[in-house]
Amino acid sequence: MSKRPTRRGFASRPADPEHWIKAADAPPRDSDADGVTARLTIDVTRELRGRIKIVAFRRGQTVADMLRDLLAREYPPTSEGDPS
């Protein structure tokens, strides 16, 4: 009879636990606002989503990183009290 393949659980244990534990001490990607982020959900057509993914891939970025950069450029921080 053939041997059953070993099944991995939902999350496998890291090969190097020390490295894995120290990774939690890494600073957040965004240093703005103490690393606090919020999820933004928008509806786009499948066609637009595909175009966005292709552009991000060609730039060597993730879609999230590319859109964060775009939003940061379009909506730069303003001085306090300035609503626009």
Coordinates of N, CA, C and O in Angstrom, one line a residue:
M1 N 0.8 -1.2 0.0 CA 0.0 0.0 0.0 C 0.9 1.2 0.0 O 1.9 1.3 0.6
S2 N 0.4 2.3 -0.6 CA 1.3 3.5 -0.7 C 1.1 4.3 0.6 O 0.1 4.3 1.2
K3 N 2.2 5.0 0.8 CA 2.2 5.9 2.0 C 1.5 7.1 1.8 O 1.6 7.7 0.7
R4 N 0.7 7.6 2.8 CA -0.1 8.8 2.7 C 0.9 10.0 2.7 O 1.9 10.0 3.5
P5 N 0.6 11.0 1.9 CA 1.5 12.2 2.0 C 1.2 12.9 3.3 O 0.1 12.9 3.8
T6 N 2.3 13.5 3.8 CA 2.2 14.2 5.1 C 1.4 15.5 4.8 O 1.7 16.2 3.8
R7 N 0.5 15.8 5.6 CA -0.3 17.0 5.5 C 0.2 18.1 6.4 O 0.6 17.9 7.5
R8 N 0.3 19.3 5.8 CA 0.7 20.4 6.6 C -0.5 21.1 7.2 O -1.6 21.1 6.5
G9 N -0.4 21.6 8.4 CA -1.5 22.3 9.0 C -1.7 23.7 8.3 O -1.1 24.0 7.3
F10 N -2.7 24.4 8.8 CA -3.0 25.7 8.2 C -1.8 26.6 8.2 O -1.5 27.2 7.2
A11 N -1.0 26.6 9.3 CA 0.2 27.4 9.3 C 1.3 26.4 9.8 O 1.2 25.8 10.8
S12 N 2.4 26.3 9.0 CA 3.5 25.5 9.4 C 4.4 26.2 10.3 O 4.5 27.5 10.3
R13 N 5.2 25.5 11.1 CA 6.1 26.1 12.0 C 7.3 26.6 11.3 O 7.7 26.1 10.3
P14 N 7.9 27.7 11.7 CA 9.0 28.3 11.0 C 10.2 27.4 11.2 O 10.4 26.7 12.2
A15 N 11.1 27.4 10.2 CA 12.3 26.6 10.3 C 13.3 27.2 11.3 O 14.0 26.4 12.0
D16 N 13.3 28.5 11.5 CA 14.2 29.1 12.4 C 13.3 30.0 13.4 O 13.0 31.1 13.1
P17 N 12.9 29.4 14.5 CA 12.1 30.1 15.4 C 12.6 31.4 15.9 O 11.9 32.4 16.1
E18 N 13.9 31.5 16.1 CA 14.5 32.8 16.6 C 14.3 33.9 15.6 O 13.9 35.0 16.0
H19 N 14.5 33.6 14.4 CA 14.3 34.6 13.3 C 12.8 35.0 13.3 O 12.5 36.2 13.1
W20 N 12.0 34.1 13.4 CA 10.5 34.3 13.3 C 10.1 35.2 14.5 O 9.3 36.1 14.3
I21 N 10.6 34.9 15.7 CA 10.2 35.7 16.9 C 10.7 37.2 16.7 O 10.0 38.1 17.0
K22 N 12.0 37.3 16.3 CA 12.6 38.7 16.1 C 11.9 39.5 15.0 O 11.9 40.7 15.0
A23 N 11.3 38.8 14.0 CA 10.6 39.5 12.9 C 9.5 40.4 13.5 O 9.1 41.4 12.9
A24 N 8.9 40.0 14.6 CA 7.8 40.8 15.1 C 8.3 42.1 15.6 O 7.5 43.1 15.8
D25 N 9.6 42.3 15.9 CA 10.1 43.5 16.4 C 10.4 44.5 15.2 O 10.8 45.6 15.5
A26 N 10.2 44.0 14.0 CA 10.5 44.9 12.8 C 9.5 46.1 12.8 O 8.4 45.9 13.2
P27 N 10.0 47.3 12.5 CA 9.1 48.4 12.4 C 8.1 48.3 11.3 O 8.3 47.6 10.4
P28 N 6.9 48.9 11.5 CA 5.9 48.8 10.5 C 6.3 49.4 9.2 O 7.2 50.3 9.2
R29 N 5.7 49.0 8.1 CA 6.1 49.6 6.8 C 5.9 51.1 6.7 O 6.7 51.8 6.2
D30 N 4.8 51.5 7.3 CA 4.5 53.0 7.3 C 4.8 53.5 8.7 O 4.3 53.1 9.6
S31 N 5.7 54.5 8.7 CA 6.0 55.1 10.0 C 5.0 56.2 10.4 O 5.1 56.7 11.5
D32 N 4.1 56.5 9.4 CA 3.1 57.6 9.7 C 2.1 57.1 10.7 O 1.7 55.9 10.7
A33 N 1.7 57.9 11.6 CA 0.6 57.7 12.5 C 0.9 56.4 13.4 O 0.0 55.6 13.6
D34 N 2.2 56.3 13.7 CA 2.6 55.1 14.6 C 2.2 53.8 14.0 O 2.0 52.8 14.7
G35 N 2.2 53.7 12.7 CA 1.9 52.4 12.0 C 0.5 52.0 12.1 O 0.1 50.8 11.7
V36 N -0.4 52.8 12.5 CA -1.9 52.5 12.6 C -2.4 52.6 11.2 O -2.2 53.6 10.5
T37 N -3.1 51.6 10.7 CA -3.7 51.6 9.4 C -5.2 51.3 9.4 O -5.7 50.8 10.4
A38 N -5.8 51.6 8.4 CA -7.3 51.3 8.2 C -7.5 50.8 6.8 O -6.8 51.2 5.9
R39 N -8.4 49.9 6.7 CA -8.7 49.2 5.5 C -9.7 50.2 4.7 O -10.6 50.7 5.2
L40 N -9.4 50.3 3.4 CA -10.3 51.1 2.5 C -10.8 50.2 1.4 O -10.0 49.6 0.7
T41 N -12.1 50.1 1.3 CA -12.7 49.3 0.3 C -13.4 50.1 -0.7 O -14.1 51.1 -0.4
I42 N -13.1 49.8 -2.0 CA -13.7 50.5 -3.1 C -14.2 49.5 -4.1 O -13.7 48.4 -4.2
D43 N -15.2 49.9 -4.9 CA -15.7 49.0 -5.9 C -15.1 49.5 -7.3 O -15.2 50.7 -7.6
V44 N -14.5 48.6 -8.0 CA -14.0 48.8 -9.3 C -14.4 47.7 -10.2 O -14.7 46.6 -9.8
T45 N -14.4 48.0 -11.5 CA -14.8 47.0 -12.5 C -13.7 45.9 -12.5 O -12.5 46.2 -12.2
R46 N -14.0 44.7 -13.0 CA -13.0 43.7 -13.2 C -11.9 44.2 -14.2 O -10.7 43.9 -14.0
E47 N -12.3 44.9 -15.2 CA -11.4 45.4 -16.2 C -10.3 46.3 -15.5 O -9.1 46.2 -15.7
L48 N -10.8 47.3 -14.7 CA -10.0 48.2 -14.1 C -9.1 47.5 -13.1 O -7.9 47.8 -13.0
R49 N -9.6 46.6 -12.3 CA -8.8 45.8 -11.4 C -7.7 45.1 -12.1 O -6.5 45.1 -11.6
G50 N -8.0 44.5 -13.2 CA -6.9 43.8 -14.0 C -5.9 44.8 -14.5 O -4.7 44.5 -14.4
R51 N -6.3 46.0 -14.9 CA -5.3 47.0 -15.4 C -4.4 47.4 -14.2 O -3.2 47.5 -14.4
I52 N -5.0 47.6 -13.0 CA -4.2 48.0 -11.9 C -3.2 46.9 -11.5 O -2.0 47.2 -11.2
K53 N -3.6 45.7 -11.5 CA -2.7 44.6 -11.1 C -1.6 44.5 -12.1 O -0.4 44.2 -11.7
I54 N -1.8 44.7 -13.4 CA -0.8 44.6 -14.4 C 0.2 45.7 -14.2 O 1.4 45.5 -14.3
V55 N -0.2 46.9 -14.0 CA 0.7 48.0 -13.8 C 1.5 47.8 -12.5 O 2.7 48.0 -12.6
A56 N 0.9 47.3 -11.5 CA 1.7 47.1 -10.2 C 2.7 46.0 -10.5 O 3.9 46.1 -10.1
F57 N 2.4 45.0 -11.2 CA 3.3 43.9 -11.5 C 4.5 44.4 -12.3 O 5.6 44.1 -12.0
R58 N 4.2 45.2 -13.3 CA 5.3 45.7 -14.2 C 6.2 46.7 -13.4 O 7.4 46.8 -13.7
R59 N 5.7 47.3 -12.4 CA 6.5 48.2 -11.5 C 7.2 47.4 -10.4 O 8.0 48.0 -9.7
G60 N 6.9 46.2 -10.3 CA 7.5 45.4 -9.2 C 7.0 45.7 -7.9 O 7.7 45.6 -6.9
Q61 N 5.7 46.1 -7.8 CA 5.1 46.5 -6.5 C 3.9 45.7 -6.3 O 3.3 45.1 -7.2
T62 N 3.4 45.7 -5.0 CA 2.1 45.1 -4.8 C 1.1 46.2 -5.1 O 1.4 47.4 -5.1
V63 N -0.1 45.8 -5.4 CA -1.2 46.7 -5.7 C -1.4 47.7 -4.5 O -1.5 48.9 -4.6
A64 N -1.4 47.1 -3.3 CA -1.6 47.9 -2.0 C -0.5 49.0 -1.9 O -0.8 50.2 -1.7
D65 N 0.8 48.6 -2.1 CA 1.8 49.6 -2.0 C 1.7 50.7 -3.1 O 1.9 51.9 -2.8
M66 N 1.4 50.3 -4.3 CA 1.2 51.2 -5.4 C 0.1 52.2 -5.1 O 0.2 53.4 -5.3
L67 N -1.1 51.7 -4.6 CA -2.2 52.6 -4.3 C -1.9 53.5 -3.1 O -2.4 54.6 -3.1
R68 N -1.2 53.0 -2.1 CA -0.8 53.9 -1.0 C 0.0 55.0 -1.5 O -0.2 56.2 -1.1
D69 N 1.0 54.8 -2.4 CA 1.8 55.8 -2.9 C 1.0 56.8 -3.7 O 1.2 58.0 -3.6
L70 N 0.1 56.3 -4.5 CA -0.8 57.2 -5.3 C -1.6 58.1 -4.4 O -1.7 59.3 -4.6
L71 N -2.3 57.5 -3.4 CA -3.1 58.3 -2.5 C -2.3 59.3 -1.7 O -2.7 60.4 -1.5
A72 N -1.1 58.9 -1.3 CA -0.2 59.9 -0.6 C 0.2 61.0 -1.5 O 0.3 62.2 -1.0
R73 N 0.4 60.8 -2.7 CA 0.8 61.9 -3.7 C -0.4 62.8 -3.9 O -0.3 64.0 -3.9
E74 N -1.6 62.2 -4.1 CA -2.8 63.0 -4.4 C -3.4 63.7 -3.2 O -4.0 64.7 -3.4
Y75 N -3.1 63.2 -2.1 CA -3.7 63.8 -0.8 C -2.6 64.0 0.2 O -2.5 63.3 1.2
P76 N -1.7 64.9 -0.1 CA -0.6 65.1 0.9 C -1.1 65.6 2.2 O -2.2 66.2 2.3
P77 N -0.3 65.4 3.3 CA -0.7 66.0 4.6 C -0.9 67.5 4.5 O -0.1 68.2 3.8
T78 N -1.8 68.0 5.2 CA -2.1 69.5 5.2 C -1.8 70.0 6.6 O -1.7 69.2 7.6
S79 N -1.5 71.2 6.7 CA -1.3 71.8 8.0 C -2.6 71.7 8.8 O -3.7 71.7 8.3
E80 N -2.5 71.7 10.2 CA -3.7 71.6 11.0 C -4.6 72.7 10.8 O -4.2 73.9 10.6
G81 N -5.9 72.4 10.8 CA -6.9 73.5 10.6 C -7.2 73.7 9.2 O -8.2 74.4 8.9
D82 N -6.4 73.2 8.3 CA -6.7 73.4 6.8 C -7.6 72.3 6.3 O -7.1 71.2 6.1
P83 N -8.8 72.5 6.1 CA -9.7 71.4 5.6 C -9.5 70.9 4.2 O -9.9 69.9 3.8
S84 N -8.8 71.7 3.4 CA -8.6 71.3 2.0 C -7.3 70.6 1.7 O -6.3 70.7 2.3

